[in-house]
XYZ file of C-alpha atoms in Angstrom:
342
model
C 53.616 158.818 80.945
C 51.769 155.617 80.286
C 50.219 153.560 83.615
C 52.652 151.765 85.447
C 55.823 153.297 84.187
C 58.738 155.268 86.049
C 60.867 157.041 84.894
C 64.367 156.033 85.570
C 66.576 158.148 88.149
C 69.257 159.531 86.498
C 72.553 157.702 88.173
C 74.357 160.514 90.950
C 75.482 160.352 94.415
C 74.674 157.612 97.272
C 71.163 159.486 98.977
C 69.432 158.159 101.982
C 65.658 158.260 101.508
C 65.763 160.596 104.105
C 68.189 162.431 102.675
C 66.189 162.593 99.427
C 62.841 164.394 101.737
C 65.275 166.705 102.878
C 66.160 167.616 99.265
C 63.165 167.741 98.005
C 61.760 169.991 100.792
C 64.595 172.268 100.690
C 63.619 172.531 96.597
C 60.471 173.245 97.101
C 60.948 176.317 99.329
C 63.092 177.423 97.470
C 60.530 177.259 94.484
C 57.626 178.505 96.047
C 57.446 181.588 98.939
C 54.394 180.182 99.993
C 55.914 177.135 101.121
C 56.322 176.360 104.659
C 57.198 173.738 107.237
C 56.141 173.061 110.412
C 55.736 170.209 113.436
C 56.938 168.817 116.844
C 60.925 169.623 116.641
C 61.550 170.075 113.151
C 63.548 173.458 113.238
C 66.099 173.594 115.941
C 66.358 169.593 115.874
C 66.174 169.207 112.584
C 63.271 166.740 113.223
C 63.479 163.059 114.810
C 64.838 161.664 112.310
C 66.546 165.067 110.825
C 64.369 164.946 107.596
C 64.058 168.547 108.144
C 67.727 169.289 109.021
C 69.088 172.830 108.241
C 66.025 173.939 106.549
C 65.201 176.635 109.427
C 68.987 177.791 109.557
C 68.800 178.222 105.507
C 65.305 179.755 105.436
C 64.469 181.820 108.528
C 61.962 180.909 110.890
C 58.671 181.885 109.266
C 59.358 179.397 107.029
C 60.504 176.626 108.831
C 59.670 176.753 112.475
C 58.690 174.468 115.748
C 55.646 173.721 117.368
C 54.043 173.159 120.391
C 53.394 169.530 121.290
C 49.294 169.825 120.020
C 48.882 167.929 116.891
C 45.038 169.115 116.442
C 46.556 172.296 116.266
C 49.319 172.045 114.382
C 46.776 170.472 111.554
C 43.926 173.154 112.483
C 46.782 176.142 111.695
C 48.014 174.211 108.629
C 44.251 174.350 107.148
C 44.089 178.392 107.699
C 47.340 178.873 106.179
C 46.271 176.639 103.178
C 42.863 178.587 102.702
C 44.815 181.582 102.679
C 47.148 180.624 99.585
C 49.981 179.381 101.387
C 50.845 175.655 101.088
C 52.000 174.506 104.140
C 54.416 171.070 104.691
C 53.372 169.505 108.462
C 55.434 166.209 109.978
C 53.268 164.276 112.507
C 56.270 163.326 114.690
C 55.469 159.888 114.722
C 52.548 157.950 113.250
C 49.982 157.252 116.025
C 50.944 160.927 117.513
C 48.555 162.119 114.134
C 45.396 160.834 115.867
C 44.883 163.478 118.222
C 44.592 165.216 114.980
C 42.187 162.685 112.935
C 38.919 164.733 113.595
C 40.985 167.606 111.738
C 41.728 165.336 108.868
C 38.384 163.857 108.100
C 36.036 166.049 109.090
C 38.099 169.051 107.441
C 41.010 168.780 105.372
C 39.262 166.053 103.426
C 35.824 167.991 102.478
C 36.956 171.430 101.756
C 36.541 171.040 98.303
C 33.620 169.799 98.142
C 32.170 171.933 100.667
C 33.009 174.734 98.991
C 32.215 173.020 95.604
C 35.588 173.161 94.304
C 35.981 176.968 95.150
C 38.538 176.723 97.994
C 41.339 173.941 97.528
C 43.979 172.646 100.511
C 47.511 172.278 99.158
C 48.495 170.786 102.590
C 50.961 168.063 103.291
C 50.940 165.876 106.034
C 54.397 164.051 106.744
C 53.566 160.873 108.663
C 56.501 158.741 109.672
C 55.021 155.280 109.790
C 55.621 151.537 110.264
C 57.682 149.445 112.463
C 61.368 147.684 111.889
C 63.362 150.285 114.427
C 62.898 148.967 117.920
C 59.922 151.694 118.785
C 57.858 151.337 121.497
C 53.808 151.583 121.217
C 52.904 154.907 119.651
C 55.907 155.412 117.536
C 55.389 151.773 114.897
C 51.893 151.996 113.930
C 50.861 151.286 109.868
C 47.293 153.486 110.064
C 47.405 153.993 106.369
C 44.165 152.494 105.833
C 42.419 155.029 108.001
C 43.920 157.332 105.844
C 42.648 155.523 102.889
C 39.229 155.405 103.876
C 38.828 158.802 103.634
C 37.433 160.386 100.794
C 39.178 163.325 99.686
C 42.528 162.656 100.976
C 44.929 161.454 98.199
C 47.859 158.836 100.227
C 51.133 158.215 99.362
C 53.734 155.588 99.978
C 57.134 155.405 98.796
C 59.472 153.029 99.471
C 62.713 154.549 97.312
C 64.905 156.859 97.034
C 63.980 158.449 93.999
C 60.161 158.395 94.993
C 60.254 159.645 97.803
C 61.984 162.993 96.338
C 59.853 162.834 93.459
C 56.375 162.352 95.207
C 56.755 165.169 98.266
C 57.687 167.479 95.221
C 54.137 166.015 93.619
C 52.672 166.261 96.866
C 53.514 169.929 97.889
C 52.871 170.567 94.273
C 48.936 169.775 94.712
C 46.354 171.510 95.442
C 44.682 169.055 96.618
C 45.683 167.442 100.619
C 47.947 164.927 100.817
C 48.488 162.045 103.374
C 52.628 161.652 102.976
C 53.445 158.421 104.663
C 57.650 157.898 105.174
C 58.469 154.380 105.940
C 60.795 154.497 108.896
C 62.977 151.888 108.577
C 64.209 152.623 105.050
C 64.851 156.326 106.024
C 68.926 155.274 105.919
C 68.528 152.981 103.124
C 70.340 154.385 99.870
C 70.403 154.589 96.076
C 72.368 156.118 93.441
C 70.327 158.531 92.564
C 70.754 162.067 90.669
C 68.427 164.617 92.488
C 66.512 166.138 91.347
C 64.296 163.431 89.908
C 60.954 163.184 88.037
C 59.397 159.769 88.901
C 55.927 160.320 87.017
C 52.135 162.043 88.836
C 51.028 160.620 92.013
C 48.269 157.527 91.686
C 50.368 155.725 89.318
C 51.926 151.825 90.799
C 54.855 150.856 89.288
C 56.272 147.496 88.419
C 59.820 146.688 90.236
C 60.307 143.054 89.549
C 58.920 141.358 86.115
C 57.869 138.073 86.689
C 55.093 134.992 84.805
C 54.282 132.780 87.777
C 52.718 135.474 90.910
C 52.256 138.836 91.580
C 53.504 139.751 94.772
C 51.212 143.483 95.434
C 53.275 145.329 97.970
C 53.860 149.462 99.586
C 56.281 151.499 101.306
C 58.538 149.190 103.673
C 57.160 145.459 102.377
C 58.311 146.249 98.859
C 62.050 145.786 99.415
C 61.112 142.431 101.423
C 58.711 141.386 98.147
C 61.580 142.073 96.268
C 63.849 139.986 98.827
C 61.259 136.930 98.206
C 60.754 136.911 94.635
C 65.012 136.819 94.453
C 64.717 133.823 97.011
C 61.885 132.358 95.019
C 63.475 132.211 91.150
C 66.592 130.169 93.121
C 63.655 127.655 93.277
C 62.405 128.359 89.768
C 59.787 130.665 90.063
C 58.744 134.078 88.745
C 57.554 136.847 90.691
C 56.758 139.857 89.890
C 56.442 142.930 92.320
C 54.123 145.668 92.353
C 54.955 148.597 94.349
C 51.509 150.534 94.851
C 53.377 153.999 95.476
C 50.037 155.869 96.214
C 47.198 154.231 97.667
C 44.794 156.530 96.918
C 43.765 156.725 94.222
C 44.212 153.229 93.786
C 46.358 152.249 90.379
C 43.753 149.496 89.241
C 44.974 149.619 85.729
C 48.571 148.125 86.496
C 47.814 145.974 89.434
C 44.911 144.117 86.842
C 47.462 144.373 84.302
C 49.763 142.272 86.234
C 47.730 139.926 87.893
C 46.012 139.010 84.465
C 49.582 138.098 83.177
C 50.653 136.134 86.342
C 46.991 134.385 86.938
C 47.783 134.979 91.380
C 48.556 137.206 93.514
C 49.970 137.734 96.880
C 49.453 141.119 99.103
C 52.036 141.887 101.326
C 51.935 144.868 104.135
C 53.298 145.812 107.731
C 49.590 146.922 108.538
C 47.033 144.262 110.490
C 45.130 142.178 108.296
C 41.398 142.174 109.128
C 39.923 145.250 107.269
C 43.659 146.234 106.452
C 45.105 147.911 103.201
C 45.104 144.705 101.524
C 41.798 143.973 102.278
C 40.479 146.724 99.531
C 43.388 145.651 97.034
C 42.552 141.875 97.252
C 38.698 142.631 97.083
C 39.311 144.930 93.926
C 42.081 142.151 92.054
C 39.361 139.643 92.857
C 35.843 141.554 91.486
C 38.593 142.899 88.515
C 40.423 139.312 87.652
C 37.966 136.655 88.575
C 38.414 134.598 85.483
C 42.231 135.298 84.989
C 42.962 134.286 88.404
C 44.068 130.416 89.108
C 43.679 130.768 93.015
C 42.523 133.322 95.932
C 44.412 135.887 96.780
C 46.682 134.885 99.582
C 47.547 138.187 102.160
C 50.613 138.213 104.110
C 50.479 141.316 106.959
C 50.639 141.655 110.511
C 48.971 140.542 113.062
C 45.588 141.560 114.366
C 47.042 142.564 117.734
C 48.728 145.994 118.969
C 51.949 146.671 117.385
C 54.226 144.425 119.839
C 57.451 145.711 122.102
C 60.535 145.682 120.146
C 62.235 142.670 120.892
C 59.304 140.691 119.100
C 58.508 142.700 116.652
C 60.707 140.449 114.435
C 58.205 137.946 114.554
C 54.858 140.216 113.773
C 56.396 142.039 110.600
C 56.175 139.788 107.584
C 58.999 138.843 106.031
C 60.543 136.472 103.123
C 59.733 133.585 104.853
C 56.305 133.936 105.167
C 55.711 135.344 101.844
C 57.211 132.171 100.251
C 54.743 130.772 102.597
C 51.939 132.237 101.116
C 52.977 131.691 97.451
C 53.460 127.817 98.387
C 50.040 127.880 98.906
C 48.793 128.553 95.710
C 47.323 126.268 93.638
C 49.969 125.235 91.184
C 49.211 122.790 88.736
C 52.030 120.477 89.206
C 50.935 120.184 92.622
C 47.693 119.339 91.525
C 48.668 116.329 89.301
C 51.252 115.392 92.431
C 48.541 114.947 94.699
C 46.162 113.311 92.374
């Protein structure tokens, strides 16, 4: 599989992404004994958002069981399991609730293979539901992906369909190697025709969802349907955008993102996360070192706010959406433009 490509799904069934991370966990412990899965409420309940539903009736509970409420150690017993051969699947209940865990994560999971030079491996999974667009109060709407991100060692996903997000937690649980598995809440009930199982190509690949000749619009996990929304509003007015879904953040798919940015000449990076030293941040920094003299003007960022994620009857107004991305791309420089104002 060549840079930038996905497979396509094979047509099937209506599947809820969620639906899909159910599937794909249920496939992998059924594949592999030394699968497990573990958290805050995912046996009995099924999970918050019942990602894990039936998998402890169908599989016993040593292989699917609840925790107590301690993330720190629910991370902490995921990393001796891991060292001893077993490759274990842990949901972080919501995504702010993983930072009583972070020391775990980057002083830990991250370096084991290096400080073991390469000897001892993690195959561990951590399930992060993340983002805003539900109505969730503070702690349960945060986009941390970039601390994630700025962690060397820690390969992060994002998915934003239905296919992918099958295909990549089958990648992820697959590696030996820990992986940061970030589930975009509000598109866990959005749904696709989609034949499981599915093979959407190796994690650190982007993909290209929308061809376009006019702007790159550079978007992850819950802004790429909204990209997607924008570039349809913006070819009723005649121009072309093309959307690039990142799917794993790092690695970071330079390859396709250059690739499309060379053939559109700008670019627009669109997240849920703040914008001062957010995700987009590194992308835009890495277009503009990589594109310089393809590019016809800066790279424009559309993101949230630098505030606290806000209560939910506002949030409407912090999380980008078409509007403002049109927004951005009107600011530009087009050359008609140009010669009007001259």
């Amino acid at each position: 599989m060549t840079a930038g490509t996905v497979s396509a799904a094979p047509r099937g069934a209506a599947v809820t992404l969620a639906g899909a991370l159910n599937s794909a966990l249920r496939d992998a412990l059924r594949a592999d004994d030394d699968v497990v899965v573990f958290g805050e409420d995912v046996a009995v309940l099924g999970g918050v958002f019942r990602v894990t539903d039936g998998l402890a009736r169908e599989f016993g509970d040593d292989r699917c069981f609840d925790t107590p409420l301690a993330e720190s150690a629910i991370v902490g017993t995921a990393i001796g399991m891991a060292m001893y051969g077993r490759r274990p699947v842990i949901e972080m209940q919501f995504d702010a609730f993983a930072y009583p865990a972070f020391e775990q994560l980057v002083s830990h999971v991250a370096k084991f293979r290096a400080r073991t030079r390469g000897a001892l491996p993690l195959p561990l999974t951590v399930r992060i539901p993340y983002g805003g667009g539900i109505g969730g109060v503070e702690h349960h709407s945060d986009s941390s992906e970039v601390y994630y991100m700025a962690t060397p060692g820690l390969t992060v996903v994002a998915p934003a369909t239905v296919a992918d997000a099958y295909s990549m937690l089958r990648r992820s649980i697959e590696s030996d190697d820990p992986v940061i598995f970030l589930e975009p809440k509000r598109l866990y009930w959005q749904k696709e025709s989609v034949g499981l199982p599915v093979d959407t190509g190796p994690l650190g690949w982007a993909a290209v969802r929308r061809s376009g000749t006019d702007a790159t619009l550079i978007a992850h996990g819950p802004a790429v349907p909204v990209a997607l929304r924008a570039a349809e509003a913006a070819a009723a007015d005649g121009l072309s955008l093309e959307v690039v879904d990142l799917r794993t953040l790092a690695p970071f798919d330079e390859e396709t993102v250059c690739a499309s940015v060379r053939r559109t000449g700008r670019a627009v990076v669109v997240h849920e996360a703040h914008g001062f030293a957010g995700p987009g941040a590194e992308v835009a920094a890495t277009v503009t070192e990589r594109c310089f003299y393809h590019l016809e003007a800066p790279v424009l960022r559309v993101t949230g706010y630098d505030v606290p994620y806000p209560p939910p009857l506002v949030e409407r107004h912090y999380l980008p959406g078409v509007a403002r991305i049109l927004d951005a791309v009107g600011r530009l420089e087009w050359p008609a433009r140009r010669t009007a104002a001259a």
